Coordinates of C-alpha atoms in Angstrom, one line a residue:
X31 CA 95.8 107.7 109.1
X32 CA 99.3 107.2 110.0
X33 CA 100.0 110.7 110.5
X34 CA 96.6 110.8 112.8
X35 CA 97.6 108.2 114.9
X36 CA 100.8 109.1 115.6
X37 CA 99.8 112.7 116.7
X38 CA 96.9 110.6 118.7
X39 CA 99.4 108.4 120.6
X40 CA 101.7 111.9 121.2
X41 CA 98.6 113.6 122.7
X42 CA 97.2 110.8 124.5
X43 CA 100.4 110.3 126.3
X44 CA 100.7 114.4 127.3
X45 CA 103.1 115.4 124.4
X46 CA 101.2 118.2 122.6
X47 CA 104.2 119.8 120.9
X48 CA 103.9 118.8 117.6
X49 CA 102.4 119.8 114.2
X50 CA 100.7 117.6 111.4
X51 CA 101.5 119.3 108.5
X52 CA 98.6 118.2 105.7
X53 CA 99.1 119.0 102.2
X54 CA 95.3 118.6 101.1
X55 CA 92.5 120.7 102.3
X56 CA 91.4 118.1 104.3
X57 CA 92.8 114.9 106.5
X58 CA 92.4 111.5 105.7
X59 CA 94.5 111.1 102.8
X60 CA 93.4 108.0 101.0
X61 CA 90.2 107.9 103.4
X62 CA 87.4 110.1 101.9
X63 CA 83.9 109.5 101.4
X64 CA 81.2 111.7 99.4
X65 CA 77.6 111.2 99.4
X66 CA 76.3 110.3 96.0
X67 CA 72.3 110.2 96.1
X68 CA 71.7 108.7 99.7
X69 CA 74.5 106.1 100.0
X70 CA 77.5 107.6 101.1
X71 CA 80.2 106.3 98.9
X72 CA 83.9 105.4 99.1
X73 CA 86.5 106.5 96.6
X74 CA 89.1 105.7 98.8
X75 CA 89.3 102.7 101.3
X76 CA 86.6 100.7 101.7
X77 CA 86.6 98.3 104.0
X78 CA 88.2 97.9 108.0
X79 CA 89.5 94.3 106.8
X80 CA 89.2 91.9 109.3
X81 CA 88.0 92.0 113.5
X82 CA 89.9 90.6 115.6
X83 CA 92.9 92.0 116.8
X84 CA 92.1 95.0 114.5
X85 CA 92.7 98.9 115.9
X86 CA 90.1 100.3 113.0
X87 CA 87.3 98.0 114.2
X88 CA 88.4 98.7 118.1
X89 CA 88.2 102.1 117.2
X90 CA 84.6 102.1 115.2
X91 CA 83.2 99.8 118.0
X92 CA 84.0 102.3 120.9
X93 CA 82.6 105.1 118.7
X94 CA 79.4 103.5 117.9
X95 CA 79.9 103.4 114.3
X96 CA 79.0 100.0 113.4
X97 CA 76.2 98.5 113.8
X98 CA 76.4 95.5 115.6
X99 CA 73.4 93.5 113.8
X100 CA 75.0 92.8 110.3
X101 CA 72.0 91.2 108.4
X102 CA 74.0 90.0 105.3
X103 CA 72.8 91.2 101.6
X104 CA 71.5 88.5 99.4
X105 CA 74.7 87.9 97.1
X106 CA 74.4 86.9 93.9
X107 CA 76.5 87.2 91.0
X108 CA 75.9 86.8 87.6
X109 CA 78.7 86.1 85.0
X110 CA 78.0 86.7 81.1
X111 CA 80.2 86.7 78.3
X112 CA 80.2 89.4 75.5
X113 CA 77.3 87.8 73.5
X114 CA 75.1 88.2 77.0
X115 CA 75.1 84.6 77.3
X116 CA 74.5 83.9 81.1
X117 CA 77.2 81.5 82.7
X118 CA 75.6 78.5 84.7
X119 CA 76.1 79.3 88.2
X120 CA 77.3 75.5 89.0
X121 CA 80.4 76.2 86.4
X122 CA 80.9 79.7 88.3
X123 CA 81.1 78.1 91.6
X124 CA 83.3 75.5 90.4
X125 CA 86.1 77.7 88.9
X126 CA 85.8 80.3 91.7
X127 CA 86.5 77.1 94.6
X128 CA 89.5 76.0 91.9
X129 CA 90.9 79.6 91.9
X130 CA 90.7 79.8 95.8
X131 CA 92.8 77.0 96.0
X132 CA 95.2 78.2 93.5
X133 CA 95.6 81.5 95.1
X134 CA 95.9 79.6 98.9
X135 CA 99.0 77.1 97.3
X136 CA 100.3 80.8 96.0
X137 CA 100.3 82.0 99.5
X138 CA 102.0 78.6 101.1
X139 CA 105.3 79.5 99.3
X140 CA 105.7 82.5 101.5
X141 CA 103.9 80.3 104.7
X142 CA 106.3 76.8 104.0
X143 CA 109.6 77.8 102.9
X144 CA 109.3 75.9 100.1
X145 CA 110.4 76.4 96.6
X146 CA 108.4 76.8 93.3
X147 CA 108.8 75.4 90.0
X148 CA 111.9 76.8 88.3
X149 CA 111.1 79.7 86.0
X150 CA 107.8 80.6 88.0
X151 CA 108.6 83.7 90.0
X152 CA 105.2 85.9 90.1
X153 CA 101.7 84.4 91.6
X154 CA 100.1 85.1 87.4
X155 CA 103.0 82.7 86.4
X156 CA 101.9 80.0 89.1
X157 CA 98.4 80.5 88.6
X158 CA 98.5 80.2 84.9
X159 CA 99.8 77.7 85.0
X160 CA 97.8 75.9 87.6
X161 CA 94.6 77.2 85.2
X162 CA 96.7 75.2 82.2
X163 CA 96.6 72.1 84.3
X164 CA 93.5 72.3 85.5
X165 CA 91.8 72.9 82.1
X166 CA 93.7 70.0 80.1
X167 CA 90.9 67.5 82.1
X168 CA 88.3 69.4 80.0
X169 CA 88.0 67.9 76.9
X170 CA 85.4 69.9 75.3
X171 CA 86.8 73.4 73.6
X172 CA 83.8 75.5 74.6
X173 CA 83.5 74.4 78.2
X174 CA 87.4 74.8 78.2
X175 CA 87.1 78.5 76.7
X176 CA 84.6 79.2 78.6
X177 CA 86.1 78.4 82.5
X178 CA 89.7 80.1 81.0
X179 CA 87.2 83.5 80.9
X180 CA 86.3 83.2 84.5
X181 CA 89.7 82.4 85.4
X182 CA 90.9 85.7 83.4
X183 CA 87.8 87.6 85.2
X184 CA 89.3 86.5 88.6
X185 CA 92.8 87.4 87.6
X186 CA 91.7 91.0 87.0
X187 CA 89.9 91.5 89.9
X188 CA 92.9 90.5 91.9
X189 CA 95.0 92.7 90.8
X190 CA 92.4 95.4 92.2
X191 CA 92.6 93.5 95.3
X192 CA 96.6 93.6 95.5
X193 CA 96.7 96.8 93.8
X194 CA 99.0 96.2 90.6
X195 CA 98.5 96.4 86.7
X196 CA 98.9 92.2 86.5
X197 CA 99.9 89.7 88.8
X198 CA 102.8 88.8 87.1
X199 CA 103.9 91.7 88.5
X200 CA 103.6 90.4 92.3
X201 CA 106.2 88.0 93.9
X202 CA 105.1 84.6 94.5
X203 CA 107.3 83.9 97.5
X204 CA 105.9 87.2 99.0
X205 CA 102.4 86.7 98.5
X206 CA 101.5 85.0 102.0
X207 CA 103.8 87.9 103.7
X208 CA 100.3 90.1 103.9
X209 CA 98.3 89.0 107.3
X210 CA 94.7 88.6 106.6
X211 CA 92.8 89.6 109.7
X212 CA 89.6 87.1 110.9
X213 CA 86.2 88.2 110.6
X214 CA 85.8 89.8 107.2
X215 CA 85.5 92.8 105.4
X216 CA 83.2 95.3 107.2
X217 CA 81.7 98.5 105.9
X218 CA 80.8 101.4 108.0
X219 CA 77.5 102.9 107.4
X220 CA 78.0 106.2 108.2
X221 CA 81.6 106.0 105.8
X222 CA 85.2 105.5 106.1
X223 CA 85.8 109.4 106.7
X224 CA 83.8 109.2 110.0
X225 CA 86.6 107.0 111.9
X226 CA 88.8 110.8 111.0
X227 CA 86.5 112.7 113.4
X228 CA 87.2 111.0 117.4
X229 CA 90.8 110.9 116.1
X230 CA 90.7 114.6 115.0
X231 CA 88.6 115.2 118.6
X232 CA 91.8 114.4 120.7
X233 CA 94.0 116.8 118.7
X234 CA 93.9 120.4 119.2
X235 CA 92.7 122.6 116.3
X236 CA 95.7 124.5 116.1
X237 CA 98.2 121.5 115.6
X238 CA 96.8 120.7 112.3
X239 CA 97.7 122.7 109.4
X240 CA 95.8 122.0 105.9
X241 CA 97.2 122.9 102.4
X242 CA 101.0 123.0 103.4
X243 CA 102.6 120.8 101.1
X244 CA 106.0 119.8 101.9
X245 CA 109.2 120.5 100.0
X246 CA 111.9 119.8 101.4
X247 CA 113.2 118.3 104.9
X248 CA 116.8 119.0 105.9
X249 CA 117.9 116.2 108.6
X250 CA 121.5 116.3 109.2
X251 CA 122.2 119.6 111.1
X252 CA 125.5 120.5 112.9
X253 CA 128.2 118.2 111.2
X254 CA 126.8 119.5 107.5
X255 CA 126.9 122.7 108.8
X256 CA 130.5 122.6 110.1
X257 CA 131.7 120.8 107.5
X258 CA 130.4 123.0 104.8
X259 CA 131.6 126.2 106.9
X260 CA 135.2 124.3 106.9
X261 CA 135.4 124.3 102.7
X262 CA 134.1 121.0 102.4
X263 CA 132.1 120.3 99.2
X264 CA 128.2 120.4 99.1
X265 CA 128.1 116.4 98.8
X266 CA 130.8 115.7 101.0
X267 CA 128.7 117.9 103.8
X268 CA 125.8 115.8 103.3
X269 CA 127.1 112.5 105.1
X270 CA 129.7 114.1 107.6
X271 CA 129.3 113.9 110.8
X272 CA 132.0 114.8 112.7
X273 CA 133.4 113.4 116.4
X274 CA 132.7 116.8 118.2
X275 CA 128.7 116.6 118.0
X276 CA 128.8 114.9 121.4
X277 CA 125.9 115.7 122.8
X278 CA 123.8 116.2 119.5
X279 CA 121.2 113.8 120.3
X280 CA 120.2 115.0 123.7
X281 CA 120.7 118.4 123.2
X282 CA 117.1 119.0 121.4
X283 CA 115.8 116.5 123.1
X284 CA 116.1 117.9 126.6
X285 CA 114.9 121.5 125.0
X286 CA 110.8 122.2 125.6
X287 CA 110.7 123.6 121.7
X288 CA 110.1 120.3 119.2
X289 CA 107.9 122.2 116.4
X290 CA 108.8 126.1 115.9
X291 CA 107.3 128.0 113.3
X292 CA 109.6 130.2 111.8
X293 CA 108.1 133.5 110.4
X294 CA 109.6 134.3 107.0
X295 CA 109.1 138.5 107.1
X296 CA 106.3 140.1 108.0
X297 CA 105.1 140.9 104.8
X298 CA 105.9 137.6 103.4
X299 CA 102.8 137.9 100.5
X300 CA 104.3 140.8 99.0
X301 CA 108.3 139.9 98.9
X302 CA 109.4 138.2 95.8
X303 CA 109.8 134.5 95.8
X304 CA 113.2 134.9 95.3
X305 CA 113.7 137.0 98.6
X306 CA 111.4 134.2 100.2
X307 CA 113.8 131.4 99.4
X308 CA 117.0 133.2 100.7
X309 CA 115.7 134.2 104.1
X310 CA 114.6 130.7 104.0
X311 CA 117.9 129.4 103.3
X312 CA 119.3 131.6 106.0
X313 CA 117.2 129.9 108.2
X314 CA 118.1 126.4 107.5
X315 CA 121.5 127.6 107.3
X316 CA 121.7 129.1 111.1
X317 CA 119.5 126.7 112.6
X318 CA 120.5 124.3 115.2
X319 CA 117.4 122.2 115.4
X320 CA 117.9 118.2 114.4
X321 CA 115.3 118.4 111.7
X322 CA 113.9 121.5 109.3
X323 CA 111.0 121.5 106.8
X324 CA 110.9 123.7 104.2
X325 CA 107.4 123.9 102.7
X326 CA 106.1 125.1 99.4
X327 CA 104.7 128.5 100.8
X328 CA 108.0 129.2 102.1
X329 CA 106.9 128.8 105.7
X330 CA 110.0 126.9 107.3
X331 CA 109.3 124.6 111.0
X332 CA 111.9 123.6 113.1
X333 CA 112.0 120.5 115.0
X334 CA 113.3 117.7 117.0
X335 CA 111.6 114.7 115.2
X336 CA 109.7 114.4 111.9
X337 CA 107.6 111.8 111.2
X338 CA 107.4 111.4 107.5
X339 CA 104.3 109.6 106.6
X340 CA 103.9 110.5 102.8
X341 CA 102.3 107.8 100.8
X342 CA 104.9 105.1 98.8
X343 CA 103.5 107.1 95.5
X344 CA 104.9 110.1 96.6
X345 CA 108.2 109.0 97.7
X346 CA 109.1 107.1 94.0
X347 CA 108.5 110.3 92.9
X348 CA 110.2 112.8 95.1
X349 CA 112.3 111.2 97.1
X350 CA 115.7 111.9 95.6
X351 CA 115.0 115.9 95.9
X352 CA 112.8 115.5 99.1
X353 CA 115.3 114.8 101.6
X354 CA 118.6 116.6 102.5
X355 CA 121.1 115.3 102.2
X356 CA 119.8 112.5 99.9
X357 CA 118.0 109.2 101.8
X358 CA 120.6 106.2 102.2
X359 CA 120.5 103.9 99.1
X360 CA 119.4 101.3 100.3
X361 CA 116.3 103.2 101.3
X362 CA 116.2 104.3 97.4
X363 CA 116.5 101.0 96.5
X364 CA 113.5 99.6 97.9
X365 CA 111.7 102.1 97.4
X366 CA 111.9 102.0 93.9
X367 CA 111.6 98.1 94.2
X368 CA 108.2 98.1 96.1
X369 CA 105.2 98.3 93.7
X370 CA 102.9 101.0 94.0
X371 CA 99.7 100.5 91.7
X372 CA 96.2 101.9 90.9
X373 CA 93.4 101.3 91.3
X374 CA 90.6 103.1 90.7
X375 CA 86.8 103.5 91.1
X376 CA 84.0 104.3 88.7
X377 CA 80.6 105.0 90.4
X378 CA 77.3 104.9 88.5
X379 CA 74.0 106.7 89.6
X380 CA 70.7 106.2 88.1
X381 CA 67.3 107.7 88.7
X382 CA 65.7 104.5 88.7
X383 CA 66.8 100.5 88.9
X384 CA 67.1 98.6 86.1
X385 CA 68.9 95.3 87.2
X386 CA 66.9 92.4 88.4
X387 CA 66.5 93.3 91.9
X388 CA 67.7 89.9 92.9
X389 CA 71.2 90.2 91.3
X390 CA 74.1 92.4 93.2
X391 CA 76.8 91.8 90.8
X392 CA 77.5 91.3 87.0
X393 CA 80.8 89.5 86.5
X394 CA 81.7 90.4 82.9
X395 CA 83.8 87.5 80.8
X396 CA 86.0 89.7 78.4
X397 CA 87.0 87.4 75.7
X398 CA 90.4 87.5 73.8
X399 CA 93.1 89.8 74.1
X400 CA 93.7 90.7 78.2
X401 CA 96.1 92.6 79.7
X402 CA 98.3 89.1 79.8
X403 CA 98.7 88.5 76.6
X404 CA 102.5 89.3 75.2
X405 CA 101.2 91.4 72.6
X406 CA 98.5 93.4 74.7
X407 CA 101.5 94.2 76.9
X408 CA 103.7 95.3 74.6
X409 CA 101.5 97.6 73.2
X410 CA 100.1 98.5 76.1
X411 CA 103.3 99.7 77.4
X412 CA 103.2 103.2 76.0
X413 CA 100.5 104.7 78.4
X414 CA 98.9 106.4 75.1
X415 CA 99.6 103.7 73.1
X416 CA 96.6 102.8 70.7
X417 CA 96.0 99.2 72.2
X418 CA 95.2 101.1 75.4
X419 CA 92.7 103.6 73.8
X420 CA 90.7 100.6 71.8
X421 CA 91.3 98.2 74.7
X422 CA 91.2 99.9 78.4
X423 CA 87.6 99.6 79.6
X424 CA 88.3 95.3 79.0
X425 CA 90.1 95.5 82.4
X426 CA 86.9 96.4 84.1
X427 CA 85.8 92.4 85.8
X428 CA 82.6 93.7 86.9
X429 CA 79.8 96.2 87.7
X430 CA 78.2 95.6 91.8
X431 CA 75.1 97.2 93.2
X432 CA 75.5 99.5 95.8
X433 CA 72.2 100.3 96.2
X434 CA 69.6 99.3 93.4
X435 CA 70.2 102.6 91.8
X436 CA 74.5 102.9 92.4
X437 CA 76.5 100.4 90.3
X438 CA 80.2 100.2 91.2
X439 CA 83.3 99.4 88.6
X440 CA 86.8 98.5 89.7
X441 CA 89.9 99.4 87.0
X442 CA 93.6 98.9 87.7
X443 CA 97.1 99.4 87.1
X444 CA 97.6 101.2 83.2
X445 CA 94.0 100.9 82.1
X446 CA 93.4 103.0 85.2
X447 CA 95.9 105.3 84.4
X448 CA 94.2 105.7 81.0
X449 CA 90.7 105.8 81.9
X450 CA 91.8 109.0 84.3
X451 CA 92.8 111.2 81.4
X452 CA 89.2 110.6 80.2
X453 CA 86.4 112.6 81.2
X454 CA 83.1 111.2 83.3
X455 CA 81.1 112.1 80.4
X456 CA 82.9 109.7 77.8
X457 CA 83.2 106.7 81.1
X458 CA 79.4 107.0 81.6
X459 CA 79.1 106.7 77.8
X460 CA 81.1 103.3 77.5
X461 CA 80.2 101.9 81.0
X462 CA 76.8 101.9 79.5
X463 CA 77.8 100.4 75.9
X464 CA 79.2 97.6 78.9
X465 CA 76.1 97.0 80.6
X466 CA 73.6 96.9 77.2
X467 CA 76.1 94.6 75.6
X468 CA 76.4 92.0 78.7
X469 CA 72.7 92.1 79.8
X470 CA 71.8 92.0 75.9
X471 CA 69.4 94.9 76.9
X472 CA 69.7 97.8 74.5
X473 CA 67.5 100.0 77.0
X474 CA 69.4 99.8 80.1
X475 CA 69.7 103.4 80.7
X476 CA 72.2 106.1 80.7
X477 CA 73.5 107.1 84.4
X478 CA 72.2 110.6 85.5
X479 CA 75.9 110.7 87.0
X480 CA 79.0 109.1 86.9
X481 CA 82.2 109.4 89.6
X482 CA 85.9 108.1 89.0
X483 CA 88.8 108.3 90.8
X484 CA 92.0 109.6 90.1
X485 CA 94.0 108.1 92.0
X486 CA 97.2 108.0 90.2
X487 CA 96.7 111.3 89.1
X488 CA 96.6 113.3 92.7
X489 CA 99.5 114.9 93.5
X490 CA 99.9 114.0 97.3
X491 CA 99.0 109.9 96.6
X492 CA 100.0 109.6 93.1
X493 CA 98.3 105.6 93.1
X494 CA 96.6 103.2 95.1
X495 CA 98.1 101.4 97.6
X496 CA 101.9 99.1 98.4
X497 CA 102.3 95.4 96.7
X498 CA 105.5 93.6 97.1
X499 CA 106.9 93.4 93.7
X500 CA 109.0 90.3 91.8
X501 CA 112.5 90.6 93.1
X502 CA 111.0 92.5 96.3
X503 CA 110.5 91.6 99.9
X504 CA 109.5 92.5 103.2
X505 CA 113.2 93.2 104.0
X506 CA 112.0 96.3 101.4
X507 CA 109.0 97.3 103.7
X508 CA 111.9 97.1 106.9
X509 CA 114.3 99.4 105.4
X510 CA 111.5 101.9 104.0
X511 CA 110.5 102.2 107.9
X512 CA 113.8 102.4 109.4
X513 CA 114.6 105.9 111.2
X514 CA 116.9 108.2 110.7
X515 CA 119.8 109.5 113.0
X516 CA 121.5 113.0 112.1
X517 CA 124.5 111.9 114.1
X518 CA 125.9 108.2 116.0
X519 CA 125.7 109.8 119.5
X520 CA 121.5 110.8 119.2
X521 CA 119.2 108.9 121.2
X522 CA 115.9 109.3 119.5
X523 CA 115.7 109.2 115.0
X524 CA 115.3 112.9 113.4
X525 CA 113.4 111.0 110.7
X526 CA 111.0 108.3 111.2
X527 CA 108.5 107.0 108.6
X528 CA 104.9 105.9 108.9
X529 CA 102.5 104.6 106.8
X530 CA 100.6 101.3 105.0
X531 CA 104.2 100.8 102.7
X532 CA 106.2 100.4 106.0
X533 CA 103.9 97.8 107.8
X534 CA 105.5 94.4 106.9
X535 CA 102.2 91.8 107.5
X536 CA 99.9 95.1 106.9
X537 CA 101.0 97.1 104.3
X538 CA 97.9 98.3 101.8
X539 CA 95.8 98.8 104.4
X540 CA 94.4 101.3 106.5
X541 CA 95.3 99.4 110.1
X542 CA 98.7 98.9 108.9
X543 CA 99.4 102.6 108.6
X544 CA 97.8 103.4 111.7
X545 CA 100.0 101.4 113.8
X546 CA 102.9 102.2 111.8
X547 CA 101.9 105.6 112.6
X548 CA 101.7 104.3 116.6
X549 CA 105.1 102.9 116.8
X550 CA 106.8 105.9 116.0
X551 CA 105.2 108.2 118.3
X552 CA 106.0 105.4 120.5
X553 CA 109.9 105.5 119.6
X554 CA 109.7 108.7 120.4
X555 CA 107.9 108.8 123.5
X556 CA 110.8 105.9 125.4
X557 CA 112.8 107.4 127.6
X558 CA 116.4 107.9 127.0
X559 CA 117.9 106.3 129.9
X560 CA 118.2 102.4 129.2
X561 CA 115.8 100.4 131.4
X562 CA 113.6 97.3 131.4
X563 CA 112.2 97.1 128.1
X564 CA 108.4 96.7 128.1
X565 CA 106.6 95.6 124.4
X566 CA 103.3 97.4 124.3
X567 CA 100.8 94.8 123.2
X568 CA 97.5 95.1 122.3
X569 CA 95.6 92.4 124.4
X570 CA 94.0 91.6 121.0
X571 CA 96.9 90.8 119.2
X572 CA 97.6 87.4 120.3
X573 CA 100.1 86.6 117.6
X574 CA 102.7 89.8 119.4
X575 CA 101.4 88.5 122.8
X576 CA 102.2 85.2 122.7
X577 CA 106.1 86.2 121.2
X578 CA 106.3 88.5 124.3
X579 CA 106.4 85.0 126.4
X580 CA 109.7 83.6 127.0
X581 CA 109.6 79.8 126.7
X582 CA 112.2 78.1 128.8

């Protein structure tokens, strides 16, 4: 999304020069629905969170995909515990209003200013421990017992709402640094995918290219190069820029190329890879563009500007090797310190309904050892460790309908991990073990079908989505998105990044990384000579409106 909407914002105001460079087979990234029986289903995003003053919902509205009239779903939810004992709903309702507030003071830390309890530095610490207080004014051991399983049912489902393995993981103080938009979480009929299509409409066919994996991105030009042709070592090239590159900013700038393909041979199939990578280097070497991509067919671009919008995921993984010379450390540094979880999906298809047709989700009350118990953890720290093989499907808080014949799962952080080295067939088979046991119903059927994600396992996401860490901040978020300059004298970054991770208020969602995506297109599209500095505000977003008026 952020890659889309930058090249949107480039097209829209007349710059067409540009290339995305896609490393699936498809756009969308983290946006892709299937159809499964009639529904269409999500496995990635899910929901355009929140209306007002949100460009997803703009964006549906003015393409008719929503449907105005929103009749709302009877909702209710069941909660059982292993013996298929049915919870009463009054004790449900109870905990769930207790947890809201819990999860409210969480986010006041961030909101106030003001400071915690000593030795409580993650939001599963505070709430723990607001749960301990809470359940010392029951007196009787069962009732207790039973209201610490719904609090533990909660707990797990938030973690696939913030997108981490367990919430001790998450900052307390950070918590209320995410913006929750007004209005709710809407669903679009027709899928998430089919916001991709008016966005891909205003982009010409032959700016996008599919499968072209990125390898490496070379963004400090002219002083490496003159410093490497004067002796100098390979890492003292990297971070010189000498005095003479007056003009090195403006030079490119001024010139009508910003995206050149640069054909590697003509018969490019048939050379050896080794050939490949040293006409390649030759390339890099000679060129006198700000910014060159290498990518993993050997292809090389030249440019003025990238715009690196590769999920968080991806950069832990690659980003020591991705960039030359090397990203800043402070860049490294955060991040490494940003969280990047999973969470994954596990879609159920049957051929005909079997829950009570009134009922649209079973909440399902694991008892005794979670994932927060100090010996769970510690043996749940090797990914293949045997508490995770006899333990994983426990971190699944609940199965929703769909439709009356599609059940949905949530899983995250290393249970998720796990369950993805499993196959469908062996999920089905203890998803189903799940649903006999809870309902006490040794006939609910087997599913004709059954689709998980893999979300940690794809190469070009490689998890979920961004959660600020213990120890982490927004500051983190600010230094991921900062640009990059290949020299002091350039007026407009070689390097700038996009995407959900580098969206302060927004990050982990799908409006946060497309106007990441729009504010650096739209540092890119200022003009260099200084003048009166105009914000662009979205009449909607009151909040960046109403700081755009100077109070005397």
């Amino acid at each position: 999304m952020a890659g889309l909407s930058s090249a949107n914002h480039l097209a829209k105001n007349g710059c067409t020069d540009f290339l995305i460079l896609e490393g699936r087979n498809r756009v969308g990234g983290r946006i892709v629905s299937i159809d499964m029986g009639s529904q269409k289903i999500e496995l990635g995003a899910n929901w355009i969170h929140g209306v007002l003053g949100n460009p997803m919902f703009e964006l549906a509205m003015q393409h008719g995909l929503i449907s105005i009239i929103n009749i709302p779903k009877p909702h209710k939810v069941v909660a059982a515990t292993e013996d298929g004992k049915q919870v009463p709903f009054q004790i449900l309702q109870e905990i769930y209003e207790a947890y809201v507030c819990f999860l409210r003071r969480c986010e006041e830390y961030f909101l106030c200013q003001y400071l915690p309890p000593p030795d409580i530095h993650s939001v599963g610490e505070h709430i723990n421990l607001e749960v301990e207080l809470y359940l010392n004014g029951v007196d009787c051991q069962k009732e207790k017992h039973l209201r610490k399983l719904i609090f533990d049912c909660l707990l797990k489902r938030e973690t696939c709402i913030t997108g981490c393995h367990s919430m001790d993981e998450i900052d307390l103080l950070e918590l209320g640094s995410y913006t929750e938009l007004q209005g709710g979480n809407i669903v679009l009929p027709s899928g998430y995918s089919s916001i991709l299509k008016p966005l891909c409409d205003n982009l010409p066919n032959e700016n996008v290219v599919l499968s072209c994996p990125v390898r490496r991105i070379h963004w400090k030009r002219k002083a490496a190069l003159r410093a490497a042709s004067s002796g100098a070592t390979a890492t003292g090239a990297s971070d010189t820029i000498l005095e003479e590159d007056e003009d090195d900013g403006n030079e490119s700038d001024d010139s009508d190329r910003t995206v050149t393909e640069v054909p590697i041979g003509g018969a490019a199939q048939d050379t050896a890879d080794g050939q490949k990578a040293s006409e390649a280097a030759r390339i890099i070497k000679t060129s006198t563009a700000n910014v060159v991509v290498e990518c993993d067919n050997g292809v090389v671009y030249e440019a003025d500007h990238v715009i690196c919008t590769l999920p968080l995921g991806v950069l832990k993984e690659q980003s020591e090797t991705l960039f030359v010379p090397a990203l800043p450390q402070y860049k490294i540094e955060s991040i490494d310190s940003l969280l990047f979880g999973t969470v994954d999906k596990i879609f159920l298809e049957y051929d005909r309904p079997f829950l009570n047709a009134t009922i649209s989700e079973i909440m399902l009350l694991w008892d005794g050892q979670d994932g927060n118990d100090e010996d769970a953890c510690d043996a749940a720290q090797e990914p293949d460790g045997q508490w995770l093989k006899d333990n994983w499907y426990k971190k699944i808080y609940s199965f929703s309908k769909v439709s009356d014949t599609l059940l949905l799962g949530w899983i995250s952080g290393r249970e998720a991990e796990y369950m993805e080295t499993l196959s469908h067939e062996i999920v089905a088979e203890r998803c189903t073990e799940i649903l006999r046991q809870f309902l006490k119903d040794p006939f609910v059927p087997k599913p004709k079908r059954c689709v998980c994600t893999s979300w940690r396992k794809q190469p070009f996401s490689r998890g979920s989505y961004t959660a600020i860490a213990v120890g982490a901040s927004q500051d983190d978020i600010d230094n991921i998105a900062q640009p990059l300059y290949s020299s002091p004298h350039q007026s407009k970054p070689s390097v700038l990044f996009a995407g959900e991770h580098t969206h302060a208020n927004f990050y982990s969602t799908v409006h946060g990384a497309y106007l990441s995506g729009r504010t650096a297109a739209q540092i890119l599209l200022t003009p260099d000579s200084p003048q009166e500095i105009v914000m662009e505000s979205d009449s909607s977003d009151l909040s960046s409106w109403i700081q755009g008026i100077a109070l005397d």
